[in-house]
Coordinates of C-alpha atoms in Angstrom, one line a residue:
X855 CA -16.1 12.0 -26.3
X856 CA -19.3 12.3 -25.8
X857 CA -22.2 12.6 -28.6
X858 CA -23.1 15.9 -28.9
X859 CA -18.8 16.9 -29.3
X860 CA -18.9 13.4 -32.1
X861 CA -21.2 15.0 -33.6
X862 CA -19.8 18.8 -33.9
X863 CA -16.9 17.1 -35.1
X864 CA -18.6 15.1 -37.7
X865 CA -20.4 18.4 -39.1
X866 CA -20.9 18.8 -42.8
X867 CA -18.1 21.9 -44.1
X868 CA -15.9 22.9 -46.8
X869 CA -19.0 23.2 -49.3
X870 CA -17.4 23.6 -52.9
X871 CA -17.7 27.6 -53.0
X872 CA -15.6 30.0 -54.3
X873 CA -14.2 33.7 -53.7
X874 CA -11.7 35.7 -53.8
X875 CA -9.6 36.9 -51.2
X876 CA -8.9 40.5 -50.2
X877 CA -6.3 43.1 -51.1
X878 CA -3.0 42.8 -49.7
X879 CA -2.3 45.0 -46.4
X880 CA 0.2 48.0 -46.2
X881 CA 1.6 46.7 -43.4
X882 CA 3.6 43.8 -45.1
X883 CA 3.8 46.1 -48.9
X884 CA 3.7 49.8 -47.8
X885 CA 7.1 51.0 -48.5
X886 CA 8.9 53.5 -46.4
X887 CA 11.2 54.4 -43.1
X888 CA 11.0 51.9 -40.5
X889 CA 11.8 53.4 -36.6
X890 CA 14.6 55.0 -35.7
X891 CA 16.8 54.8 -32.6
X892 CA 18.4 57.3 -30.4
X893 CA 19.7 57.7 -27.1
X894 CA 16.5 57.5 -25.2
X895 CA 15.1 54.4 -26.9
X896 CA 12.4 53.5 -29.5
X897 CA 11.0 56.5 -32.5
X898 CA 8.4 55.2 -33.6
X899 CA 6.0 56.6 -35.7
X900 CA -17.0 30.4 -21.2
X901 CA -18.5 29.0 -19.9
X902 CA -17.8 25.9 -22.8
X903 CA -20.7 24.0 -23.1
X904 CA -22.2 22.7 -26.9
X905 CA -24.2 25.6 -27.5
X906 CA -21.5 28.5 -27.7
X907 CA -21.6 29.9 -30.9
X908 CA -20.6 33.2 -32.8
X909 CA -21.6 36.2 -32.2
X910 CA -22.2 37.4 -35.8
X911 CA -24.0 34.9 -38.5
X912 CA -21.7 33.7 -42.0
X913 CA -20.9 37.1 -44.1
X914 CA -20.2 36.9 -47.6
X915 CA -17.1 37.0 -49.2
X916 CA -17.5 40.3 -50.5
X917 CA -19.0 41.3 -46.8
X918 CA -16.0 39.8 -44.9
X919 CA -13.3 41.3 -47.1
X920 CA -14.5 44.9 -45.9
X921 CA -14.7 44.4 -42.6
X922 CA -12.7 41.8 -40.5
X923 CA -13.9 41.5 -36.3
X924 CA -12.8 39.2 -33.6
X925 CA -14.6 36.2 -33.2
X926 CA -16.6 36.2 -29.6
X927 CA -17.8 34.5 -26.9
X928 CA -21.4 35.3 -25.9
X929 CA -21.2 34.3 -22.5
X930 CA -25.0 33.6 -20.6
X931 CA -26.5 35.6 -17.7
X932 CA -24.9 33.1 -15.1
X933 CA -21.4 33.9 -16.9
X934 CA -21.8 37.9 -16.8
X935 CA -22.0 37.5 -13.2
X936 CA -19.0 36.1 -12.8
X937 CA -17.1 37.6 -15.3
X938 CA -18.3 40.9 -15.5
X939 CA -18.8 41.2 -19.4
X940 CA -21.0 39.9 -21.9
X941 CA -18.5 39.3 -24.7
X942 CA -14.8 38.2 -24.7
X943 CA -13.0 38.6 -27.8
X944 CA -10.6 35.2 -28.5
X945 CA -8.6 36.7 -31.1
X946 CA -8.5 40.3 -33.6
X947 CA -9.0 38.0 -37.0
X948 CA -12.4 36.7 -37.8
X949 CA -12.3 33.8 -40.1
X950 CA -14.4 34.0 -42.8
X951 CA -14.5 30.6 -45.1
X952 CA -17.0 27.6 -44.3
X953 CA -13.9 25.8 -42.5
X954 CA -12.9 28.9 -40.9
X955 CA -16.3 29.4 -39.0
X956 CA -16.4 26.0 -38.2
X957 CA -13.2 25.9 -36.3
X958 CA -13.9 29.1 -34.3
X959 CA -16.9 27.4 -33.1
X960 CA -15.1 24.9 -31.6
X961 CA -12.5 27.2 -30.2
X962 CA -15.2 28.7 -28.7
X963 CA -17.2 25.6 -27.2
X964 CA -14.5 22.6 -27.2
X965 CA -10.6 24.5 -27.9
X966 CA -9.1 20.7 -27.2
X967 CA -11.2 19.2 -29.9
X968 CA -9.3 21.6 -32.5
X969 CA -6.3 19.3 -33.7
X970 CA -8.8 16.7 -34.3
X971 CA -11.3 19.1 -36.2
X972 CA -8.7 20.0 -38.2
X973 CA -7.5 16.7 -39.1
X974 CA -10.7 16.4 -40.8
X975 CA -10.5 19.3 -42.6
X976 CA -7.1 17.8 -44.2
X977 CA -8.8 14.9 -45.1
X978 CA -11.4 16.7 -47.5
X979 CA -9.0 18.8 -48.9
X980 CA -7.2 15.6 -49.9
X981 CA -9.7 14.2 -51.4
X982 CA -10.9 17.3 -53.2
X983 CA -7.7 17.9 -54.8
X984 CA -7.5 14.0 -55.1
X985 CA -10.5 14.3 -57.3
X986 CA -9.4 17.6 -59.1
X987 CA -6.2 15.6 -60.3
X988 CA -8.0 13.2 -61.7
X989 CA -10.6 15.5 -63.5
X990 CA -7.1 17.2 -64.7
X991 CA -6.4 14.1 -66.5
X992 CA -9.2 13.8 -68.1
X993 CA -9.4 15.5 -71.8
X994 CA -11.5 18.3 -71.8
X995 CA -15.0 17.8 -73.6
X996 CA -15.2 19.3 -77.3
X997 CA -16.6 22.7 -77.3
X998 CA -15.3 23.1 -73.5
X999 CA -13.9 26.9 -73.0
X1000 CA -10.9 26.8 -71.9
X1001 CA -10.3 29.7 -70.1
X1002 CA -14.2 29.6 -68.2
X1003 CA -12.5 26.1 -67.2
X1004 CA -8.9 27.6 -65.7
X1005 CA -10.9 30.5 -64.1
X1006 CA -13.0 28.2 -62.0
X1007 CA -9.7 26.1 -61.3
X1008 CA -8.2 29.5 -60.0
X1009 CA -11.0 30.4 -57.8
X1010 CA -10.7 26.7 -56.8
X1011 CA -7.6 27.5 -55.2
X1012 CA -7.5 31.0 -54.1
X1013 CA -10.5 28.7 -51.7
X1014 CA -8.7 26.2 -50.9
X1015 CA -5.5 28.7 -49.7
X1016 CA -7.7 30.3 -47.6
X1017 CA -9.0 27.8 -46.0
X1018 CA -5.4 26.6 -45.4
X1019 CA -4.8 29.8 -43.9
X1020 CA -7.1 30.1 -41.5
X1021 CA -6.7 26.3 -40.6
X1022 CA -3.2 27.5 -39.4
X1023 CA -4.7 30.8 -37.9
X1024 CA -7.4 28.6 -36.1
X1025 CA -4.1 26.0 -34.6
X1026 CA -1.8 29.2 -33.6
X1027 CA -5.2 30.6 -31.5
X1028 CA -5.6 27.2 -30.1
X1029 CA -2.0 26.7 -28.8
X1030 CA -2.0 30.3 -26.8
X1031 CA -5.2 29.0 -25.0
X1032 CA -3.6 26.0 -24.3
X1033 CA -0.7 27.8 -23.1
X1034 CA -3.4 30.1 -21.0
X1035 CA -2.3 33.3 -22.9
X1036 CA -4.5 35.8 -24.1
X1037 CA -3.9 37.3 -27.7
X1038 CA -3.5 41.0 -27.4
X1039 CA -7.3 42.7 -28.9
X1040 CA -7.5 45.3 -31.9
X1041 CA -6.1 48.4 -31.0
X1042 CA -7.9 50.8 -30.7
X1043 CA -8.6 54.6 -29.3
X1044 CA -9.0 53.8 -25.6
X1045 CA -11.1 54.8 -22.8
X1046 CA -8.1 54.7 -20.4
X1047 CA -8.5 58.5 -18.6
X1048 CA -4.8 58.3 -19.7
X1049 CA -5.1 57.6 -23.5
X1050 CA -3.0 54.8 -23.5
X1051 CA -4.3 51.7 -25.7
X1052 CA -2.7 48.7 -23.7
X1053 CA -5.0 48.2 -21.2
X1054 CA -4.3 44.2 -22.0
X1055 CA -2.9 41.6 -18.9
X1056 CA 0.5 41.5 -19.5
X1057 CA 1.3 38.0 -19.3
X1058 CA 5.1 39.1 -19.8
X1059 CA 6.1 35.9 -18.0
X1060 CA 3.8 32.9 -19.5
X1061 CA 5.2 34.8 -22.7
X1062 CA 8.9 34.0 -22.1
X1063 CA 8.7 30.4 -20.8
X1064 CA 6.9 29.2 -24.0
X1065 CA 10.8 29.4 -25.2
X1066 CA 13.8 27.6 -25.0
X1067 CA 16.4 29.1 -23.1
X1068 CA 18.8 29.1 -25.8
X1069 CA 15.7 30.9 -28.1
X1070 CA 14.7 33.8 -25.2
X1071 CA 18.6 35.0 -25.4
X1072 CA 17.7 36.1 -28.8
X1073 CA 14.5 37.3 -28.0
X1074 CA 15.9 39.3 -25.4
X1075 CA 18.4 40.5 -27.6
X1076 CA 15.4 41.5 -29.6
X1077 CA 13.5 43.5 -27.1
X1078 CA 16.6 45.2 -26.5
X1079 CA 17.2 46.1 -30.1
X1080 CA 13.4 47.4 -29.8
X1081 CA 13.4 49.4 -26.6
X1082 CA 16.6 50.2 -26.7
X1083 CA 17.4 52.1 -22.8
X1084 CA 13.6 51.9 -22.1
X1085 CA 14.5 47.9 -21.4
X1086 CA 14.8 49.1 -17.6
X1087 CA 11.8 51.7 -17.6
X1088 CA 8.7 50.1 -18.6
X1089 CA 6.0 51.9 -16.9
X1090 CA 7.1 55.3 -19.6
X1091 CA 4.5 55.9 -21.8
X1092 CA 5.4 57.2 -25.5
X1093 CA 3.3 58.8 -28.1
X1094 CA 4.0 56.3 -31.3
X1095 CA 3.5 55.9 -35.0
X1096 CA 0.3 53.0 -35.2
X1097 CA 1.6 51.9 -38.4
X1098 CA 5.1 52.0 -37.1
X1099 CA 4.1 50.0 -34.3
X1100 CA 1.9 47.1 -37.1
X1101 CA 5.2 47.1 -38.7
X1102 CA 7.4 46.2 -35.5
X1103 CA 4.8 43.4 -34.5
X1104 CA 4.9 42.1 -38.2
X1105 CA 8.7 41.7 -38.2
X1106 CA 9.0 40.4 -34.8
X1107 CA 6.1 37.6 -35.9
X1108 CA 8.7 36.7 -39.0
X1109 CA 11.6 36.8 -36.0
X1110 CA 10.2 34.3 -33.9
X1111 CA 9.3 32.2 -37.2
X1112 CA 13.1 32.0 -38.1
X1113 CA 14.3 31.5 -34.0
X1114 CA 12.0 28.7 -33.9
X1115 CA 13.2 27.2 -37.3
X1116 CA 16.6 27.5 -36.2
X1117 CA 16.1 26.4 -32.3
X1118 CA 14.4 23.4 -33.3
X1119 CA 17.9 22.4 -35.2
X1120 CA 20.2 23.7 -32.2
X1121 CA 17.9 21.5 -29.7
X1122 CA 18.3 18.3 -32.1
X1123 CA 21.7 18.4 -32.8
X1124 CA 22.6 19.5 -29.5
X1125 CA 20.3 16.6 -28.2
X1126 CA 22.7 14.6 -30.4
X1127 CA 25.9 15.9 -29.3
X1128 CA 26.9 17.2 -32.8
X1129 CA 27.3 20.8 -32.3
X1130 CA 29.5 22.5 -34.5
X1131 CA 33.1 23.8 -32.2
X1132 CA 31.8 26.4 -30.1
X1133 CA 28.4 26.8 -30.0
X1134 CA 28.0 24.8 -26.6
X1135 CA 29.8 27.6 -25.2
X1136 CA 29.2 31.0 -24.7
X1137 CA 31.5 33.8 -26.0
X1138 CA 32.5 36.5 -27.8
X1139 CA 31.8 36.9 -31.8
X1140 CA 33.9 38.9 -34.1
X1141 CA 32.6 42.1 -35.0
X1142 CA 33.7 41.4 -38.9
X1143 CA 30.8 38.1 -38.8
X1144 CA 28.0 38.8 -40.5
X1145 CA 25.8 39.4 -37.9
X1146 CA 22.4 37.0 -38.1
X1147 CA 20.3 39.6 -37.0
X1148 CA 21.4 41.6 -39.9
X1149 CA 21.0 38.3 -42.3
X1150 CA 17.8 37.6 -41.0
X1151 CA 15.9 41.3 -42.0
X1152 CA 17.9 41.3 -45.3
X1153 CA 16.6 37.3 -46.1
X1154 CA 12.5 38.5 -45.0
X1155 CA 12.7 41.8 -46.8
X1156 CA 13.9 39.5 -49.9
X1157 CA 10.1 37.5 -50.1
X1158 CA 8.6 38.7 -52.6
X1159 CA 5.3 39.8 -50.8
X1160 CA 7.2 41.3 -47.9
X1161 CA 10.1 43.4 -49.2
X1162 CA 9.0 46.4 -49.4
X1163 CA 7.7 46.8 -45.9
X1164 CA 10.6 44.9 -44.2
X1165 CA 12.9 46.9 -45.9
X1166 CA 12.3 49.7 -43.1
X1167 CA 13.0 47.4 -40.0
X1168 CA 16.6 47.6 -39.9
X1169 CA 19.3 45.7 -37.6
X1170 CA 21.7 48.2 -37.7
X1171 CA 24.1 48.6 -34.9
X1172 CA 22.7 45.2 -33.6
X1173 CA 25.7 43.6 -33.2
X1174 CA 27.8 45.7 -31.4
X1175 CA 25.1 46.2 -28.4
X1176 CA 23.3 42.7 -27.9
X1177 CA 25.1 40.2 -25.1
X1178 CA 26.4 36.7 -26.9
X1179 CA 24.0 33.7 -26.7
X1180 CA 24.7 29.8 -27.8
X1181 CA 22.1 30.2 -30.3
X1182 CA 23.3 33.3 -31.8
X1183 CA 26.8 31.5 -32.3
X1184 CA 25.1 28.6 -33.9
X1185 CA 23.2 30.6 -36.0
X1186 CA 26.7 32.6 -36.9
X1187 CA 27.9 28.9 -38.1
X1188 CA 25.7 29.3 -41.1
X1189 CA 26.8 29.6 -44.4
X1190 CA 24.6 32.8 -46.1
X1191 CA 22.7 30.5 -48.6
X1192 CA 21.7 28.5 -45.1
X1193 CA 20.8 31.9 -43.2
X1194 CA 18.9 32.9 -46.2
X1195 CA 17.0 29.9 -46.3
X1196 CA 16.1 29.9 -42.7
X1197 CA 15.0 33.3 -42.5
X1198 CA 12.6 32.7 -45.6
X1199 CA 8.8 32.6 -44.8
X1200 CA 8.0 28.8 -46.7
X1201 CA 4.5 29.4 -47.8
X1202 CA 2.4 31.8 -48.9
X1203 CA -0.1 30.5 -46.5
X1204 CA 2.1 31.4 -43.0
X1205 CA 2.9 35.2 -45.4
X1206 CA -1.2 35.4 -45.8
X1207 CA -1.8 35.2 -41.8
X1208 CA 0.8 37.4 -41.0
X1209 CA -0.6 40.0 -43.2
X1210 CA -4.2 39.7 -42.1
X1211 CA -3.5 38.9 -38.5
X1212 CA -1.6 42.1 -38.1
X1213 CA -3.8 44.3 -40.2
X1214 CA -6.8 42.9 -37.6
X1215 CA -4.7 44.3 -35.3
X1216 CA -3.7 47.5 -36.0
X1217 CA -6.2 48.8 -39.0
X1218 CA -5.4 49.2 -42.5
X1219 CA -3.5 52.1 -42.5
X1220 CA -3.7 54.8 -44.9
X1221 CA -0.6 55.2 -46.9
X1222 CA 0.0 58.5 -49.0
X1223 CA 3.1 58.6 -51.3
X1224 CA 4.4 61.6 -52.0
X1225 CA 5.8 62.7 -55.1
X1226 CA 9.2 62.4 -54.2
X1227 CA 8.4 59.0 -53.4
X1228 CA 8.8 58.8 -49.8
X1229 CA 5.7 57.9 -47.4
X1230 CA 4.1 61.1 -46.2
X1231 CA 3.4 60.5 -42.5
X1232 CA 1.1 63.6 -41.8
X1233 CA -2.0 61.4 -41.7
X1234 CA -0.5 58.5 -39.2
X1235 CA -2.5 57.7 -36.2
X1236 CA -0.5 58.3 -33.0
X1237 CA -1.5 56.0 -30.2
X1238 CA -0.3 55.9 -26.6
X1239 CA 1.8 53.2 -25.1
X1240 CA 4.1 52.4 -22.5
X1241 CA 6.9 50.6 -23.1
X1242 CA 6.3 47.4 -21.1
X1243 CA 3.0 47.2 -23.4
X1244 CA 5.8 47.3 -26.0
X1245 CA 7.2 44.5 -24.6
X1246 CA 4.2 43.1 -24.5
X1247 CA 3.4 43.3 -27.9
X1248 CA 7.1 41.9 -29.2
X1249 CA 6.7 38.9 -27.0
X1250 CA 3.4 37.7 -28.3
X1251 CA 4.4 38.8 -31.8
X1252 CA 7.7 36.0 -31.2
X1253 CA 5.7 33.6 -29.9
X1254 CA 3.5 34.0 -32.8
X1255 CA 5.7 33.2 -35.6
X1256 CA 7.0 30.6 -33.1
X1257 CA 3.8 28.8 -33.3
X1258 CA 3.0 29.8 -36.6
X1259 CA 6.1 27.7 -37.8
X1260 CA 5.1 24.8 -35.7
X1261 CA 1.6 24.2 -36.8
X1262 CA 2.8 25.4 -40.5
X1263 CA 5.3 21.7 -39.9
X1264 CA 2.2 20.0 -38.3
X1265 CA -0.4 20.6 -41.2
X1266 CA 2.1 20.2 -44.3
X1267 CA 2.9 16.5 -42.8
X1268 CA -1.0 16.3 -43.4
X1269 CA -1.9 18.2 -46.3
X1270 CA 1.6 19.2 -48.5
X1271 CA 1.6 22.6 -49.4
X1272 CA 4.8 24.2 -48.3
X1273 CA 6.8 24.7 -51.8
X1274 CA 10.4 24.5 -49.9

């Protein structure tokens, strides 16, 4: 490691400041209908060197919780040449606390120096709460208000979560450019003669072998709950609901989140040659099983911060169409206490990035409720896609909450924070 990368590393952060974070987005609380189905498919509605830095300077709190951009790459002359653009965007969430910045600076100049980064990061946050137990201890000083003193400790922490969440944002980024993937950008009204917004590499096939075997049965399964007939006829282009399309990306991200929990288990105890009778072979399930796809939207619409909006992705008729995969039987093993637990999102961290990665996605959508107390869908953005940009969107959305649950494992072995 050379000097200049010790020192980067080394850099002064997580400066005891405060704010509060943003309001919640309507893609994980807005309530109402999720996509339908019919016949014909889907309804929906560096050059690295030392100096890289960001493109914008450190907004404010109240600033950043307005408007959230990509962080970028200003790439030099000598890179334009070659590249043919000044700017390319890493991922759709710009991270906004002193930690936050930090760590997209390196994913910018040094991406294989972020695990390390980030183990110091940990370290401080130890210490500070370290220190903030021990001040806890303490008996207040006579005259001390109270609730001046609990108010600070609040704002304390609302900081300290979101550094932790864009820690885990800032791992997630780092593993798809290990794994040479691009995240998809913002989507946005495009200047495609033909309309259509994903104008993104597909990388369908990078995308599946980040998976176990076992883990893309279900994911295939997946896509074909999604797509539906359209599995076979992916150069179609559709007219779709954006905010129906934010809220298929969001579920498929808590999807991959339970696969991965439950894949790590099959691998270990498969490893171990303790399967349970019949899941080392594939086969038919009976129809009267509850169906894990089924257990799996009924256990994420149950969290408390994303019921509402789950609520409309529904897994109906799942069973009856997908094919039979190992890991589906092993997952049908489960008791419903054990599904439920595996399907629930363990912090309100990994629930946090979801919300805000997806809403720098798509937009904050405008959600009208209507007297009857349905959603009224008049004012919904209609965007242009084909279905294999579908598929392209589902597949990073997996991997996503696959990742997301791996570094969630990797930082809480760190820095405890997951409650269960």
């Amino acid at each position: 490691m050379d000097a200049a990368t010790a020192s980067l590393i080394r850099s002064p952060v997580l400066p005891h400041k405060t704010s509060d974070n943003g309001a919640g987005s309507m893609f994980l609380t807005a309530s109402g209908p999720g996509f339908t189905r019919s016949g014909s498919g889907l309804q929906l509605r560096l050059r690295q060197n030392a100096f890289a830095r960001l493109s914008r300077p450190l907004q404010s709190s109240t600033t950043a919780a307005k408007t959230r951009r990509s962080f970028v790459v200003r790439a030099s002359a000598s890179d334009d040449a070659s590249s043919g653009s000044s700017s390319k965007p890493i991922a759709p969430l710009q991270l906004e606390s002193p930690a936050g910045q930090f760590l997209s600076q390196i994913l910018v100049s040094h991406p294989h120096l972020v695990p390390a980064a980030v183990d110091q990061q940990l370290e401080q946050l130890q210490t500070d709460r370290d220190s903030e137990g021990q001040n806890k201890d303490a008996s207040p000083a006579p005259g001390t208000d109270i609730v001046l003193y609990r108010r600070i400790a609040e704002l304390k922490e609302n900081e300290r979560r979101r550094t932790l969440e864009e820690i885990l944002y800032a791992l997630v980024v780092q593993k798809f450019m290990e794994a040479n993937v691009s995240l998809v950008p913002s989507v946005s009204p495009s200047s495609d003669p033909s309309g259509r917004v994903d104008t993104w590499p597909t990388k369908v096939e990078k995308l599946e072998r980040l998976h176990s075997p076992e883990m893309y049965e279900m994911i295939h399964n997946h896509l074909a709950l999604i797509l539906g007939s359209r599995m076979g006829d992916l150069t179609s282009v559709a007219q779709i609901s954006k905010l129906r399309v934010g809220q298929v990306y969001a579920a498929s991200v808590m999807y991959g989140y339970f696969l991965k929990r439950v894949d790590q288990r099959f691998q270990l105890e498969k490893t171990m040659k303790i399967l349970p009778g019949g899941s080392d072979e594939k086969g038919k399930t009976s129809v009267e099983q509850p169906q894990p796809e089924d257990m799996t939207y009924q256990a994420v619409s149950s969290h408390p911060e994303v019921g509402s909006f789950a609520g409309g992705v529904s897994a109906k008729g799942f069973g009856s169409e997908i094919k039979p995969s190992r890991l589906r039987t092993y997952v049908m093993s489960f008791d419903s206490e054990t599904l439920q637990r595996y399907a629930t999102i363990r912090s309100r961290e990994a629930v946090g990035i979801i919300e805000k990665h997806t809403e720098a996605l798509f937009g904050k959508p405008e959600i009208v409720i209507t007297p009857e107390g349905t959603v009224d869908s008049s004012k919904d953005e209609q965007i242009k896609i084909s279905f294999g940009g579908m598929k392209r969107l589902v597949l990073e959305a997996v991997t996503f909450g696959s990742f997301l649950w791996d570094v969630e494992s990797h930082v809480d072995a760190r820095y405890h924070f997951v409650l269960n």
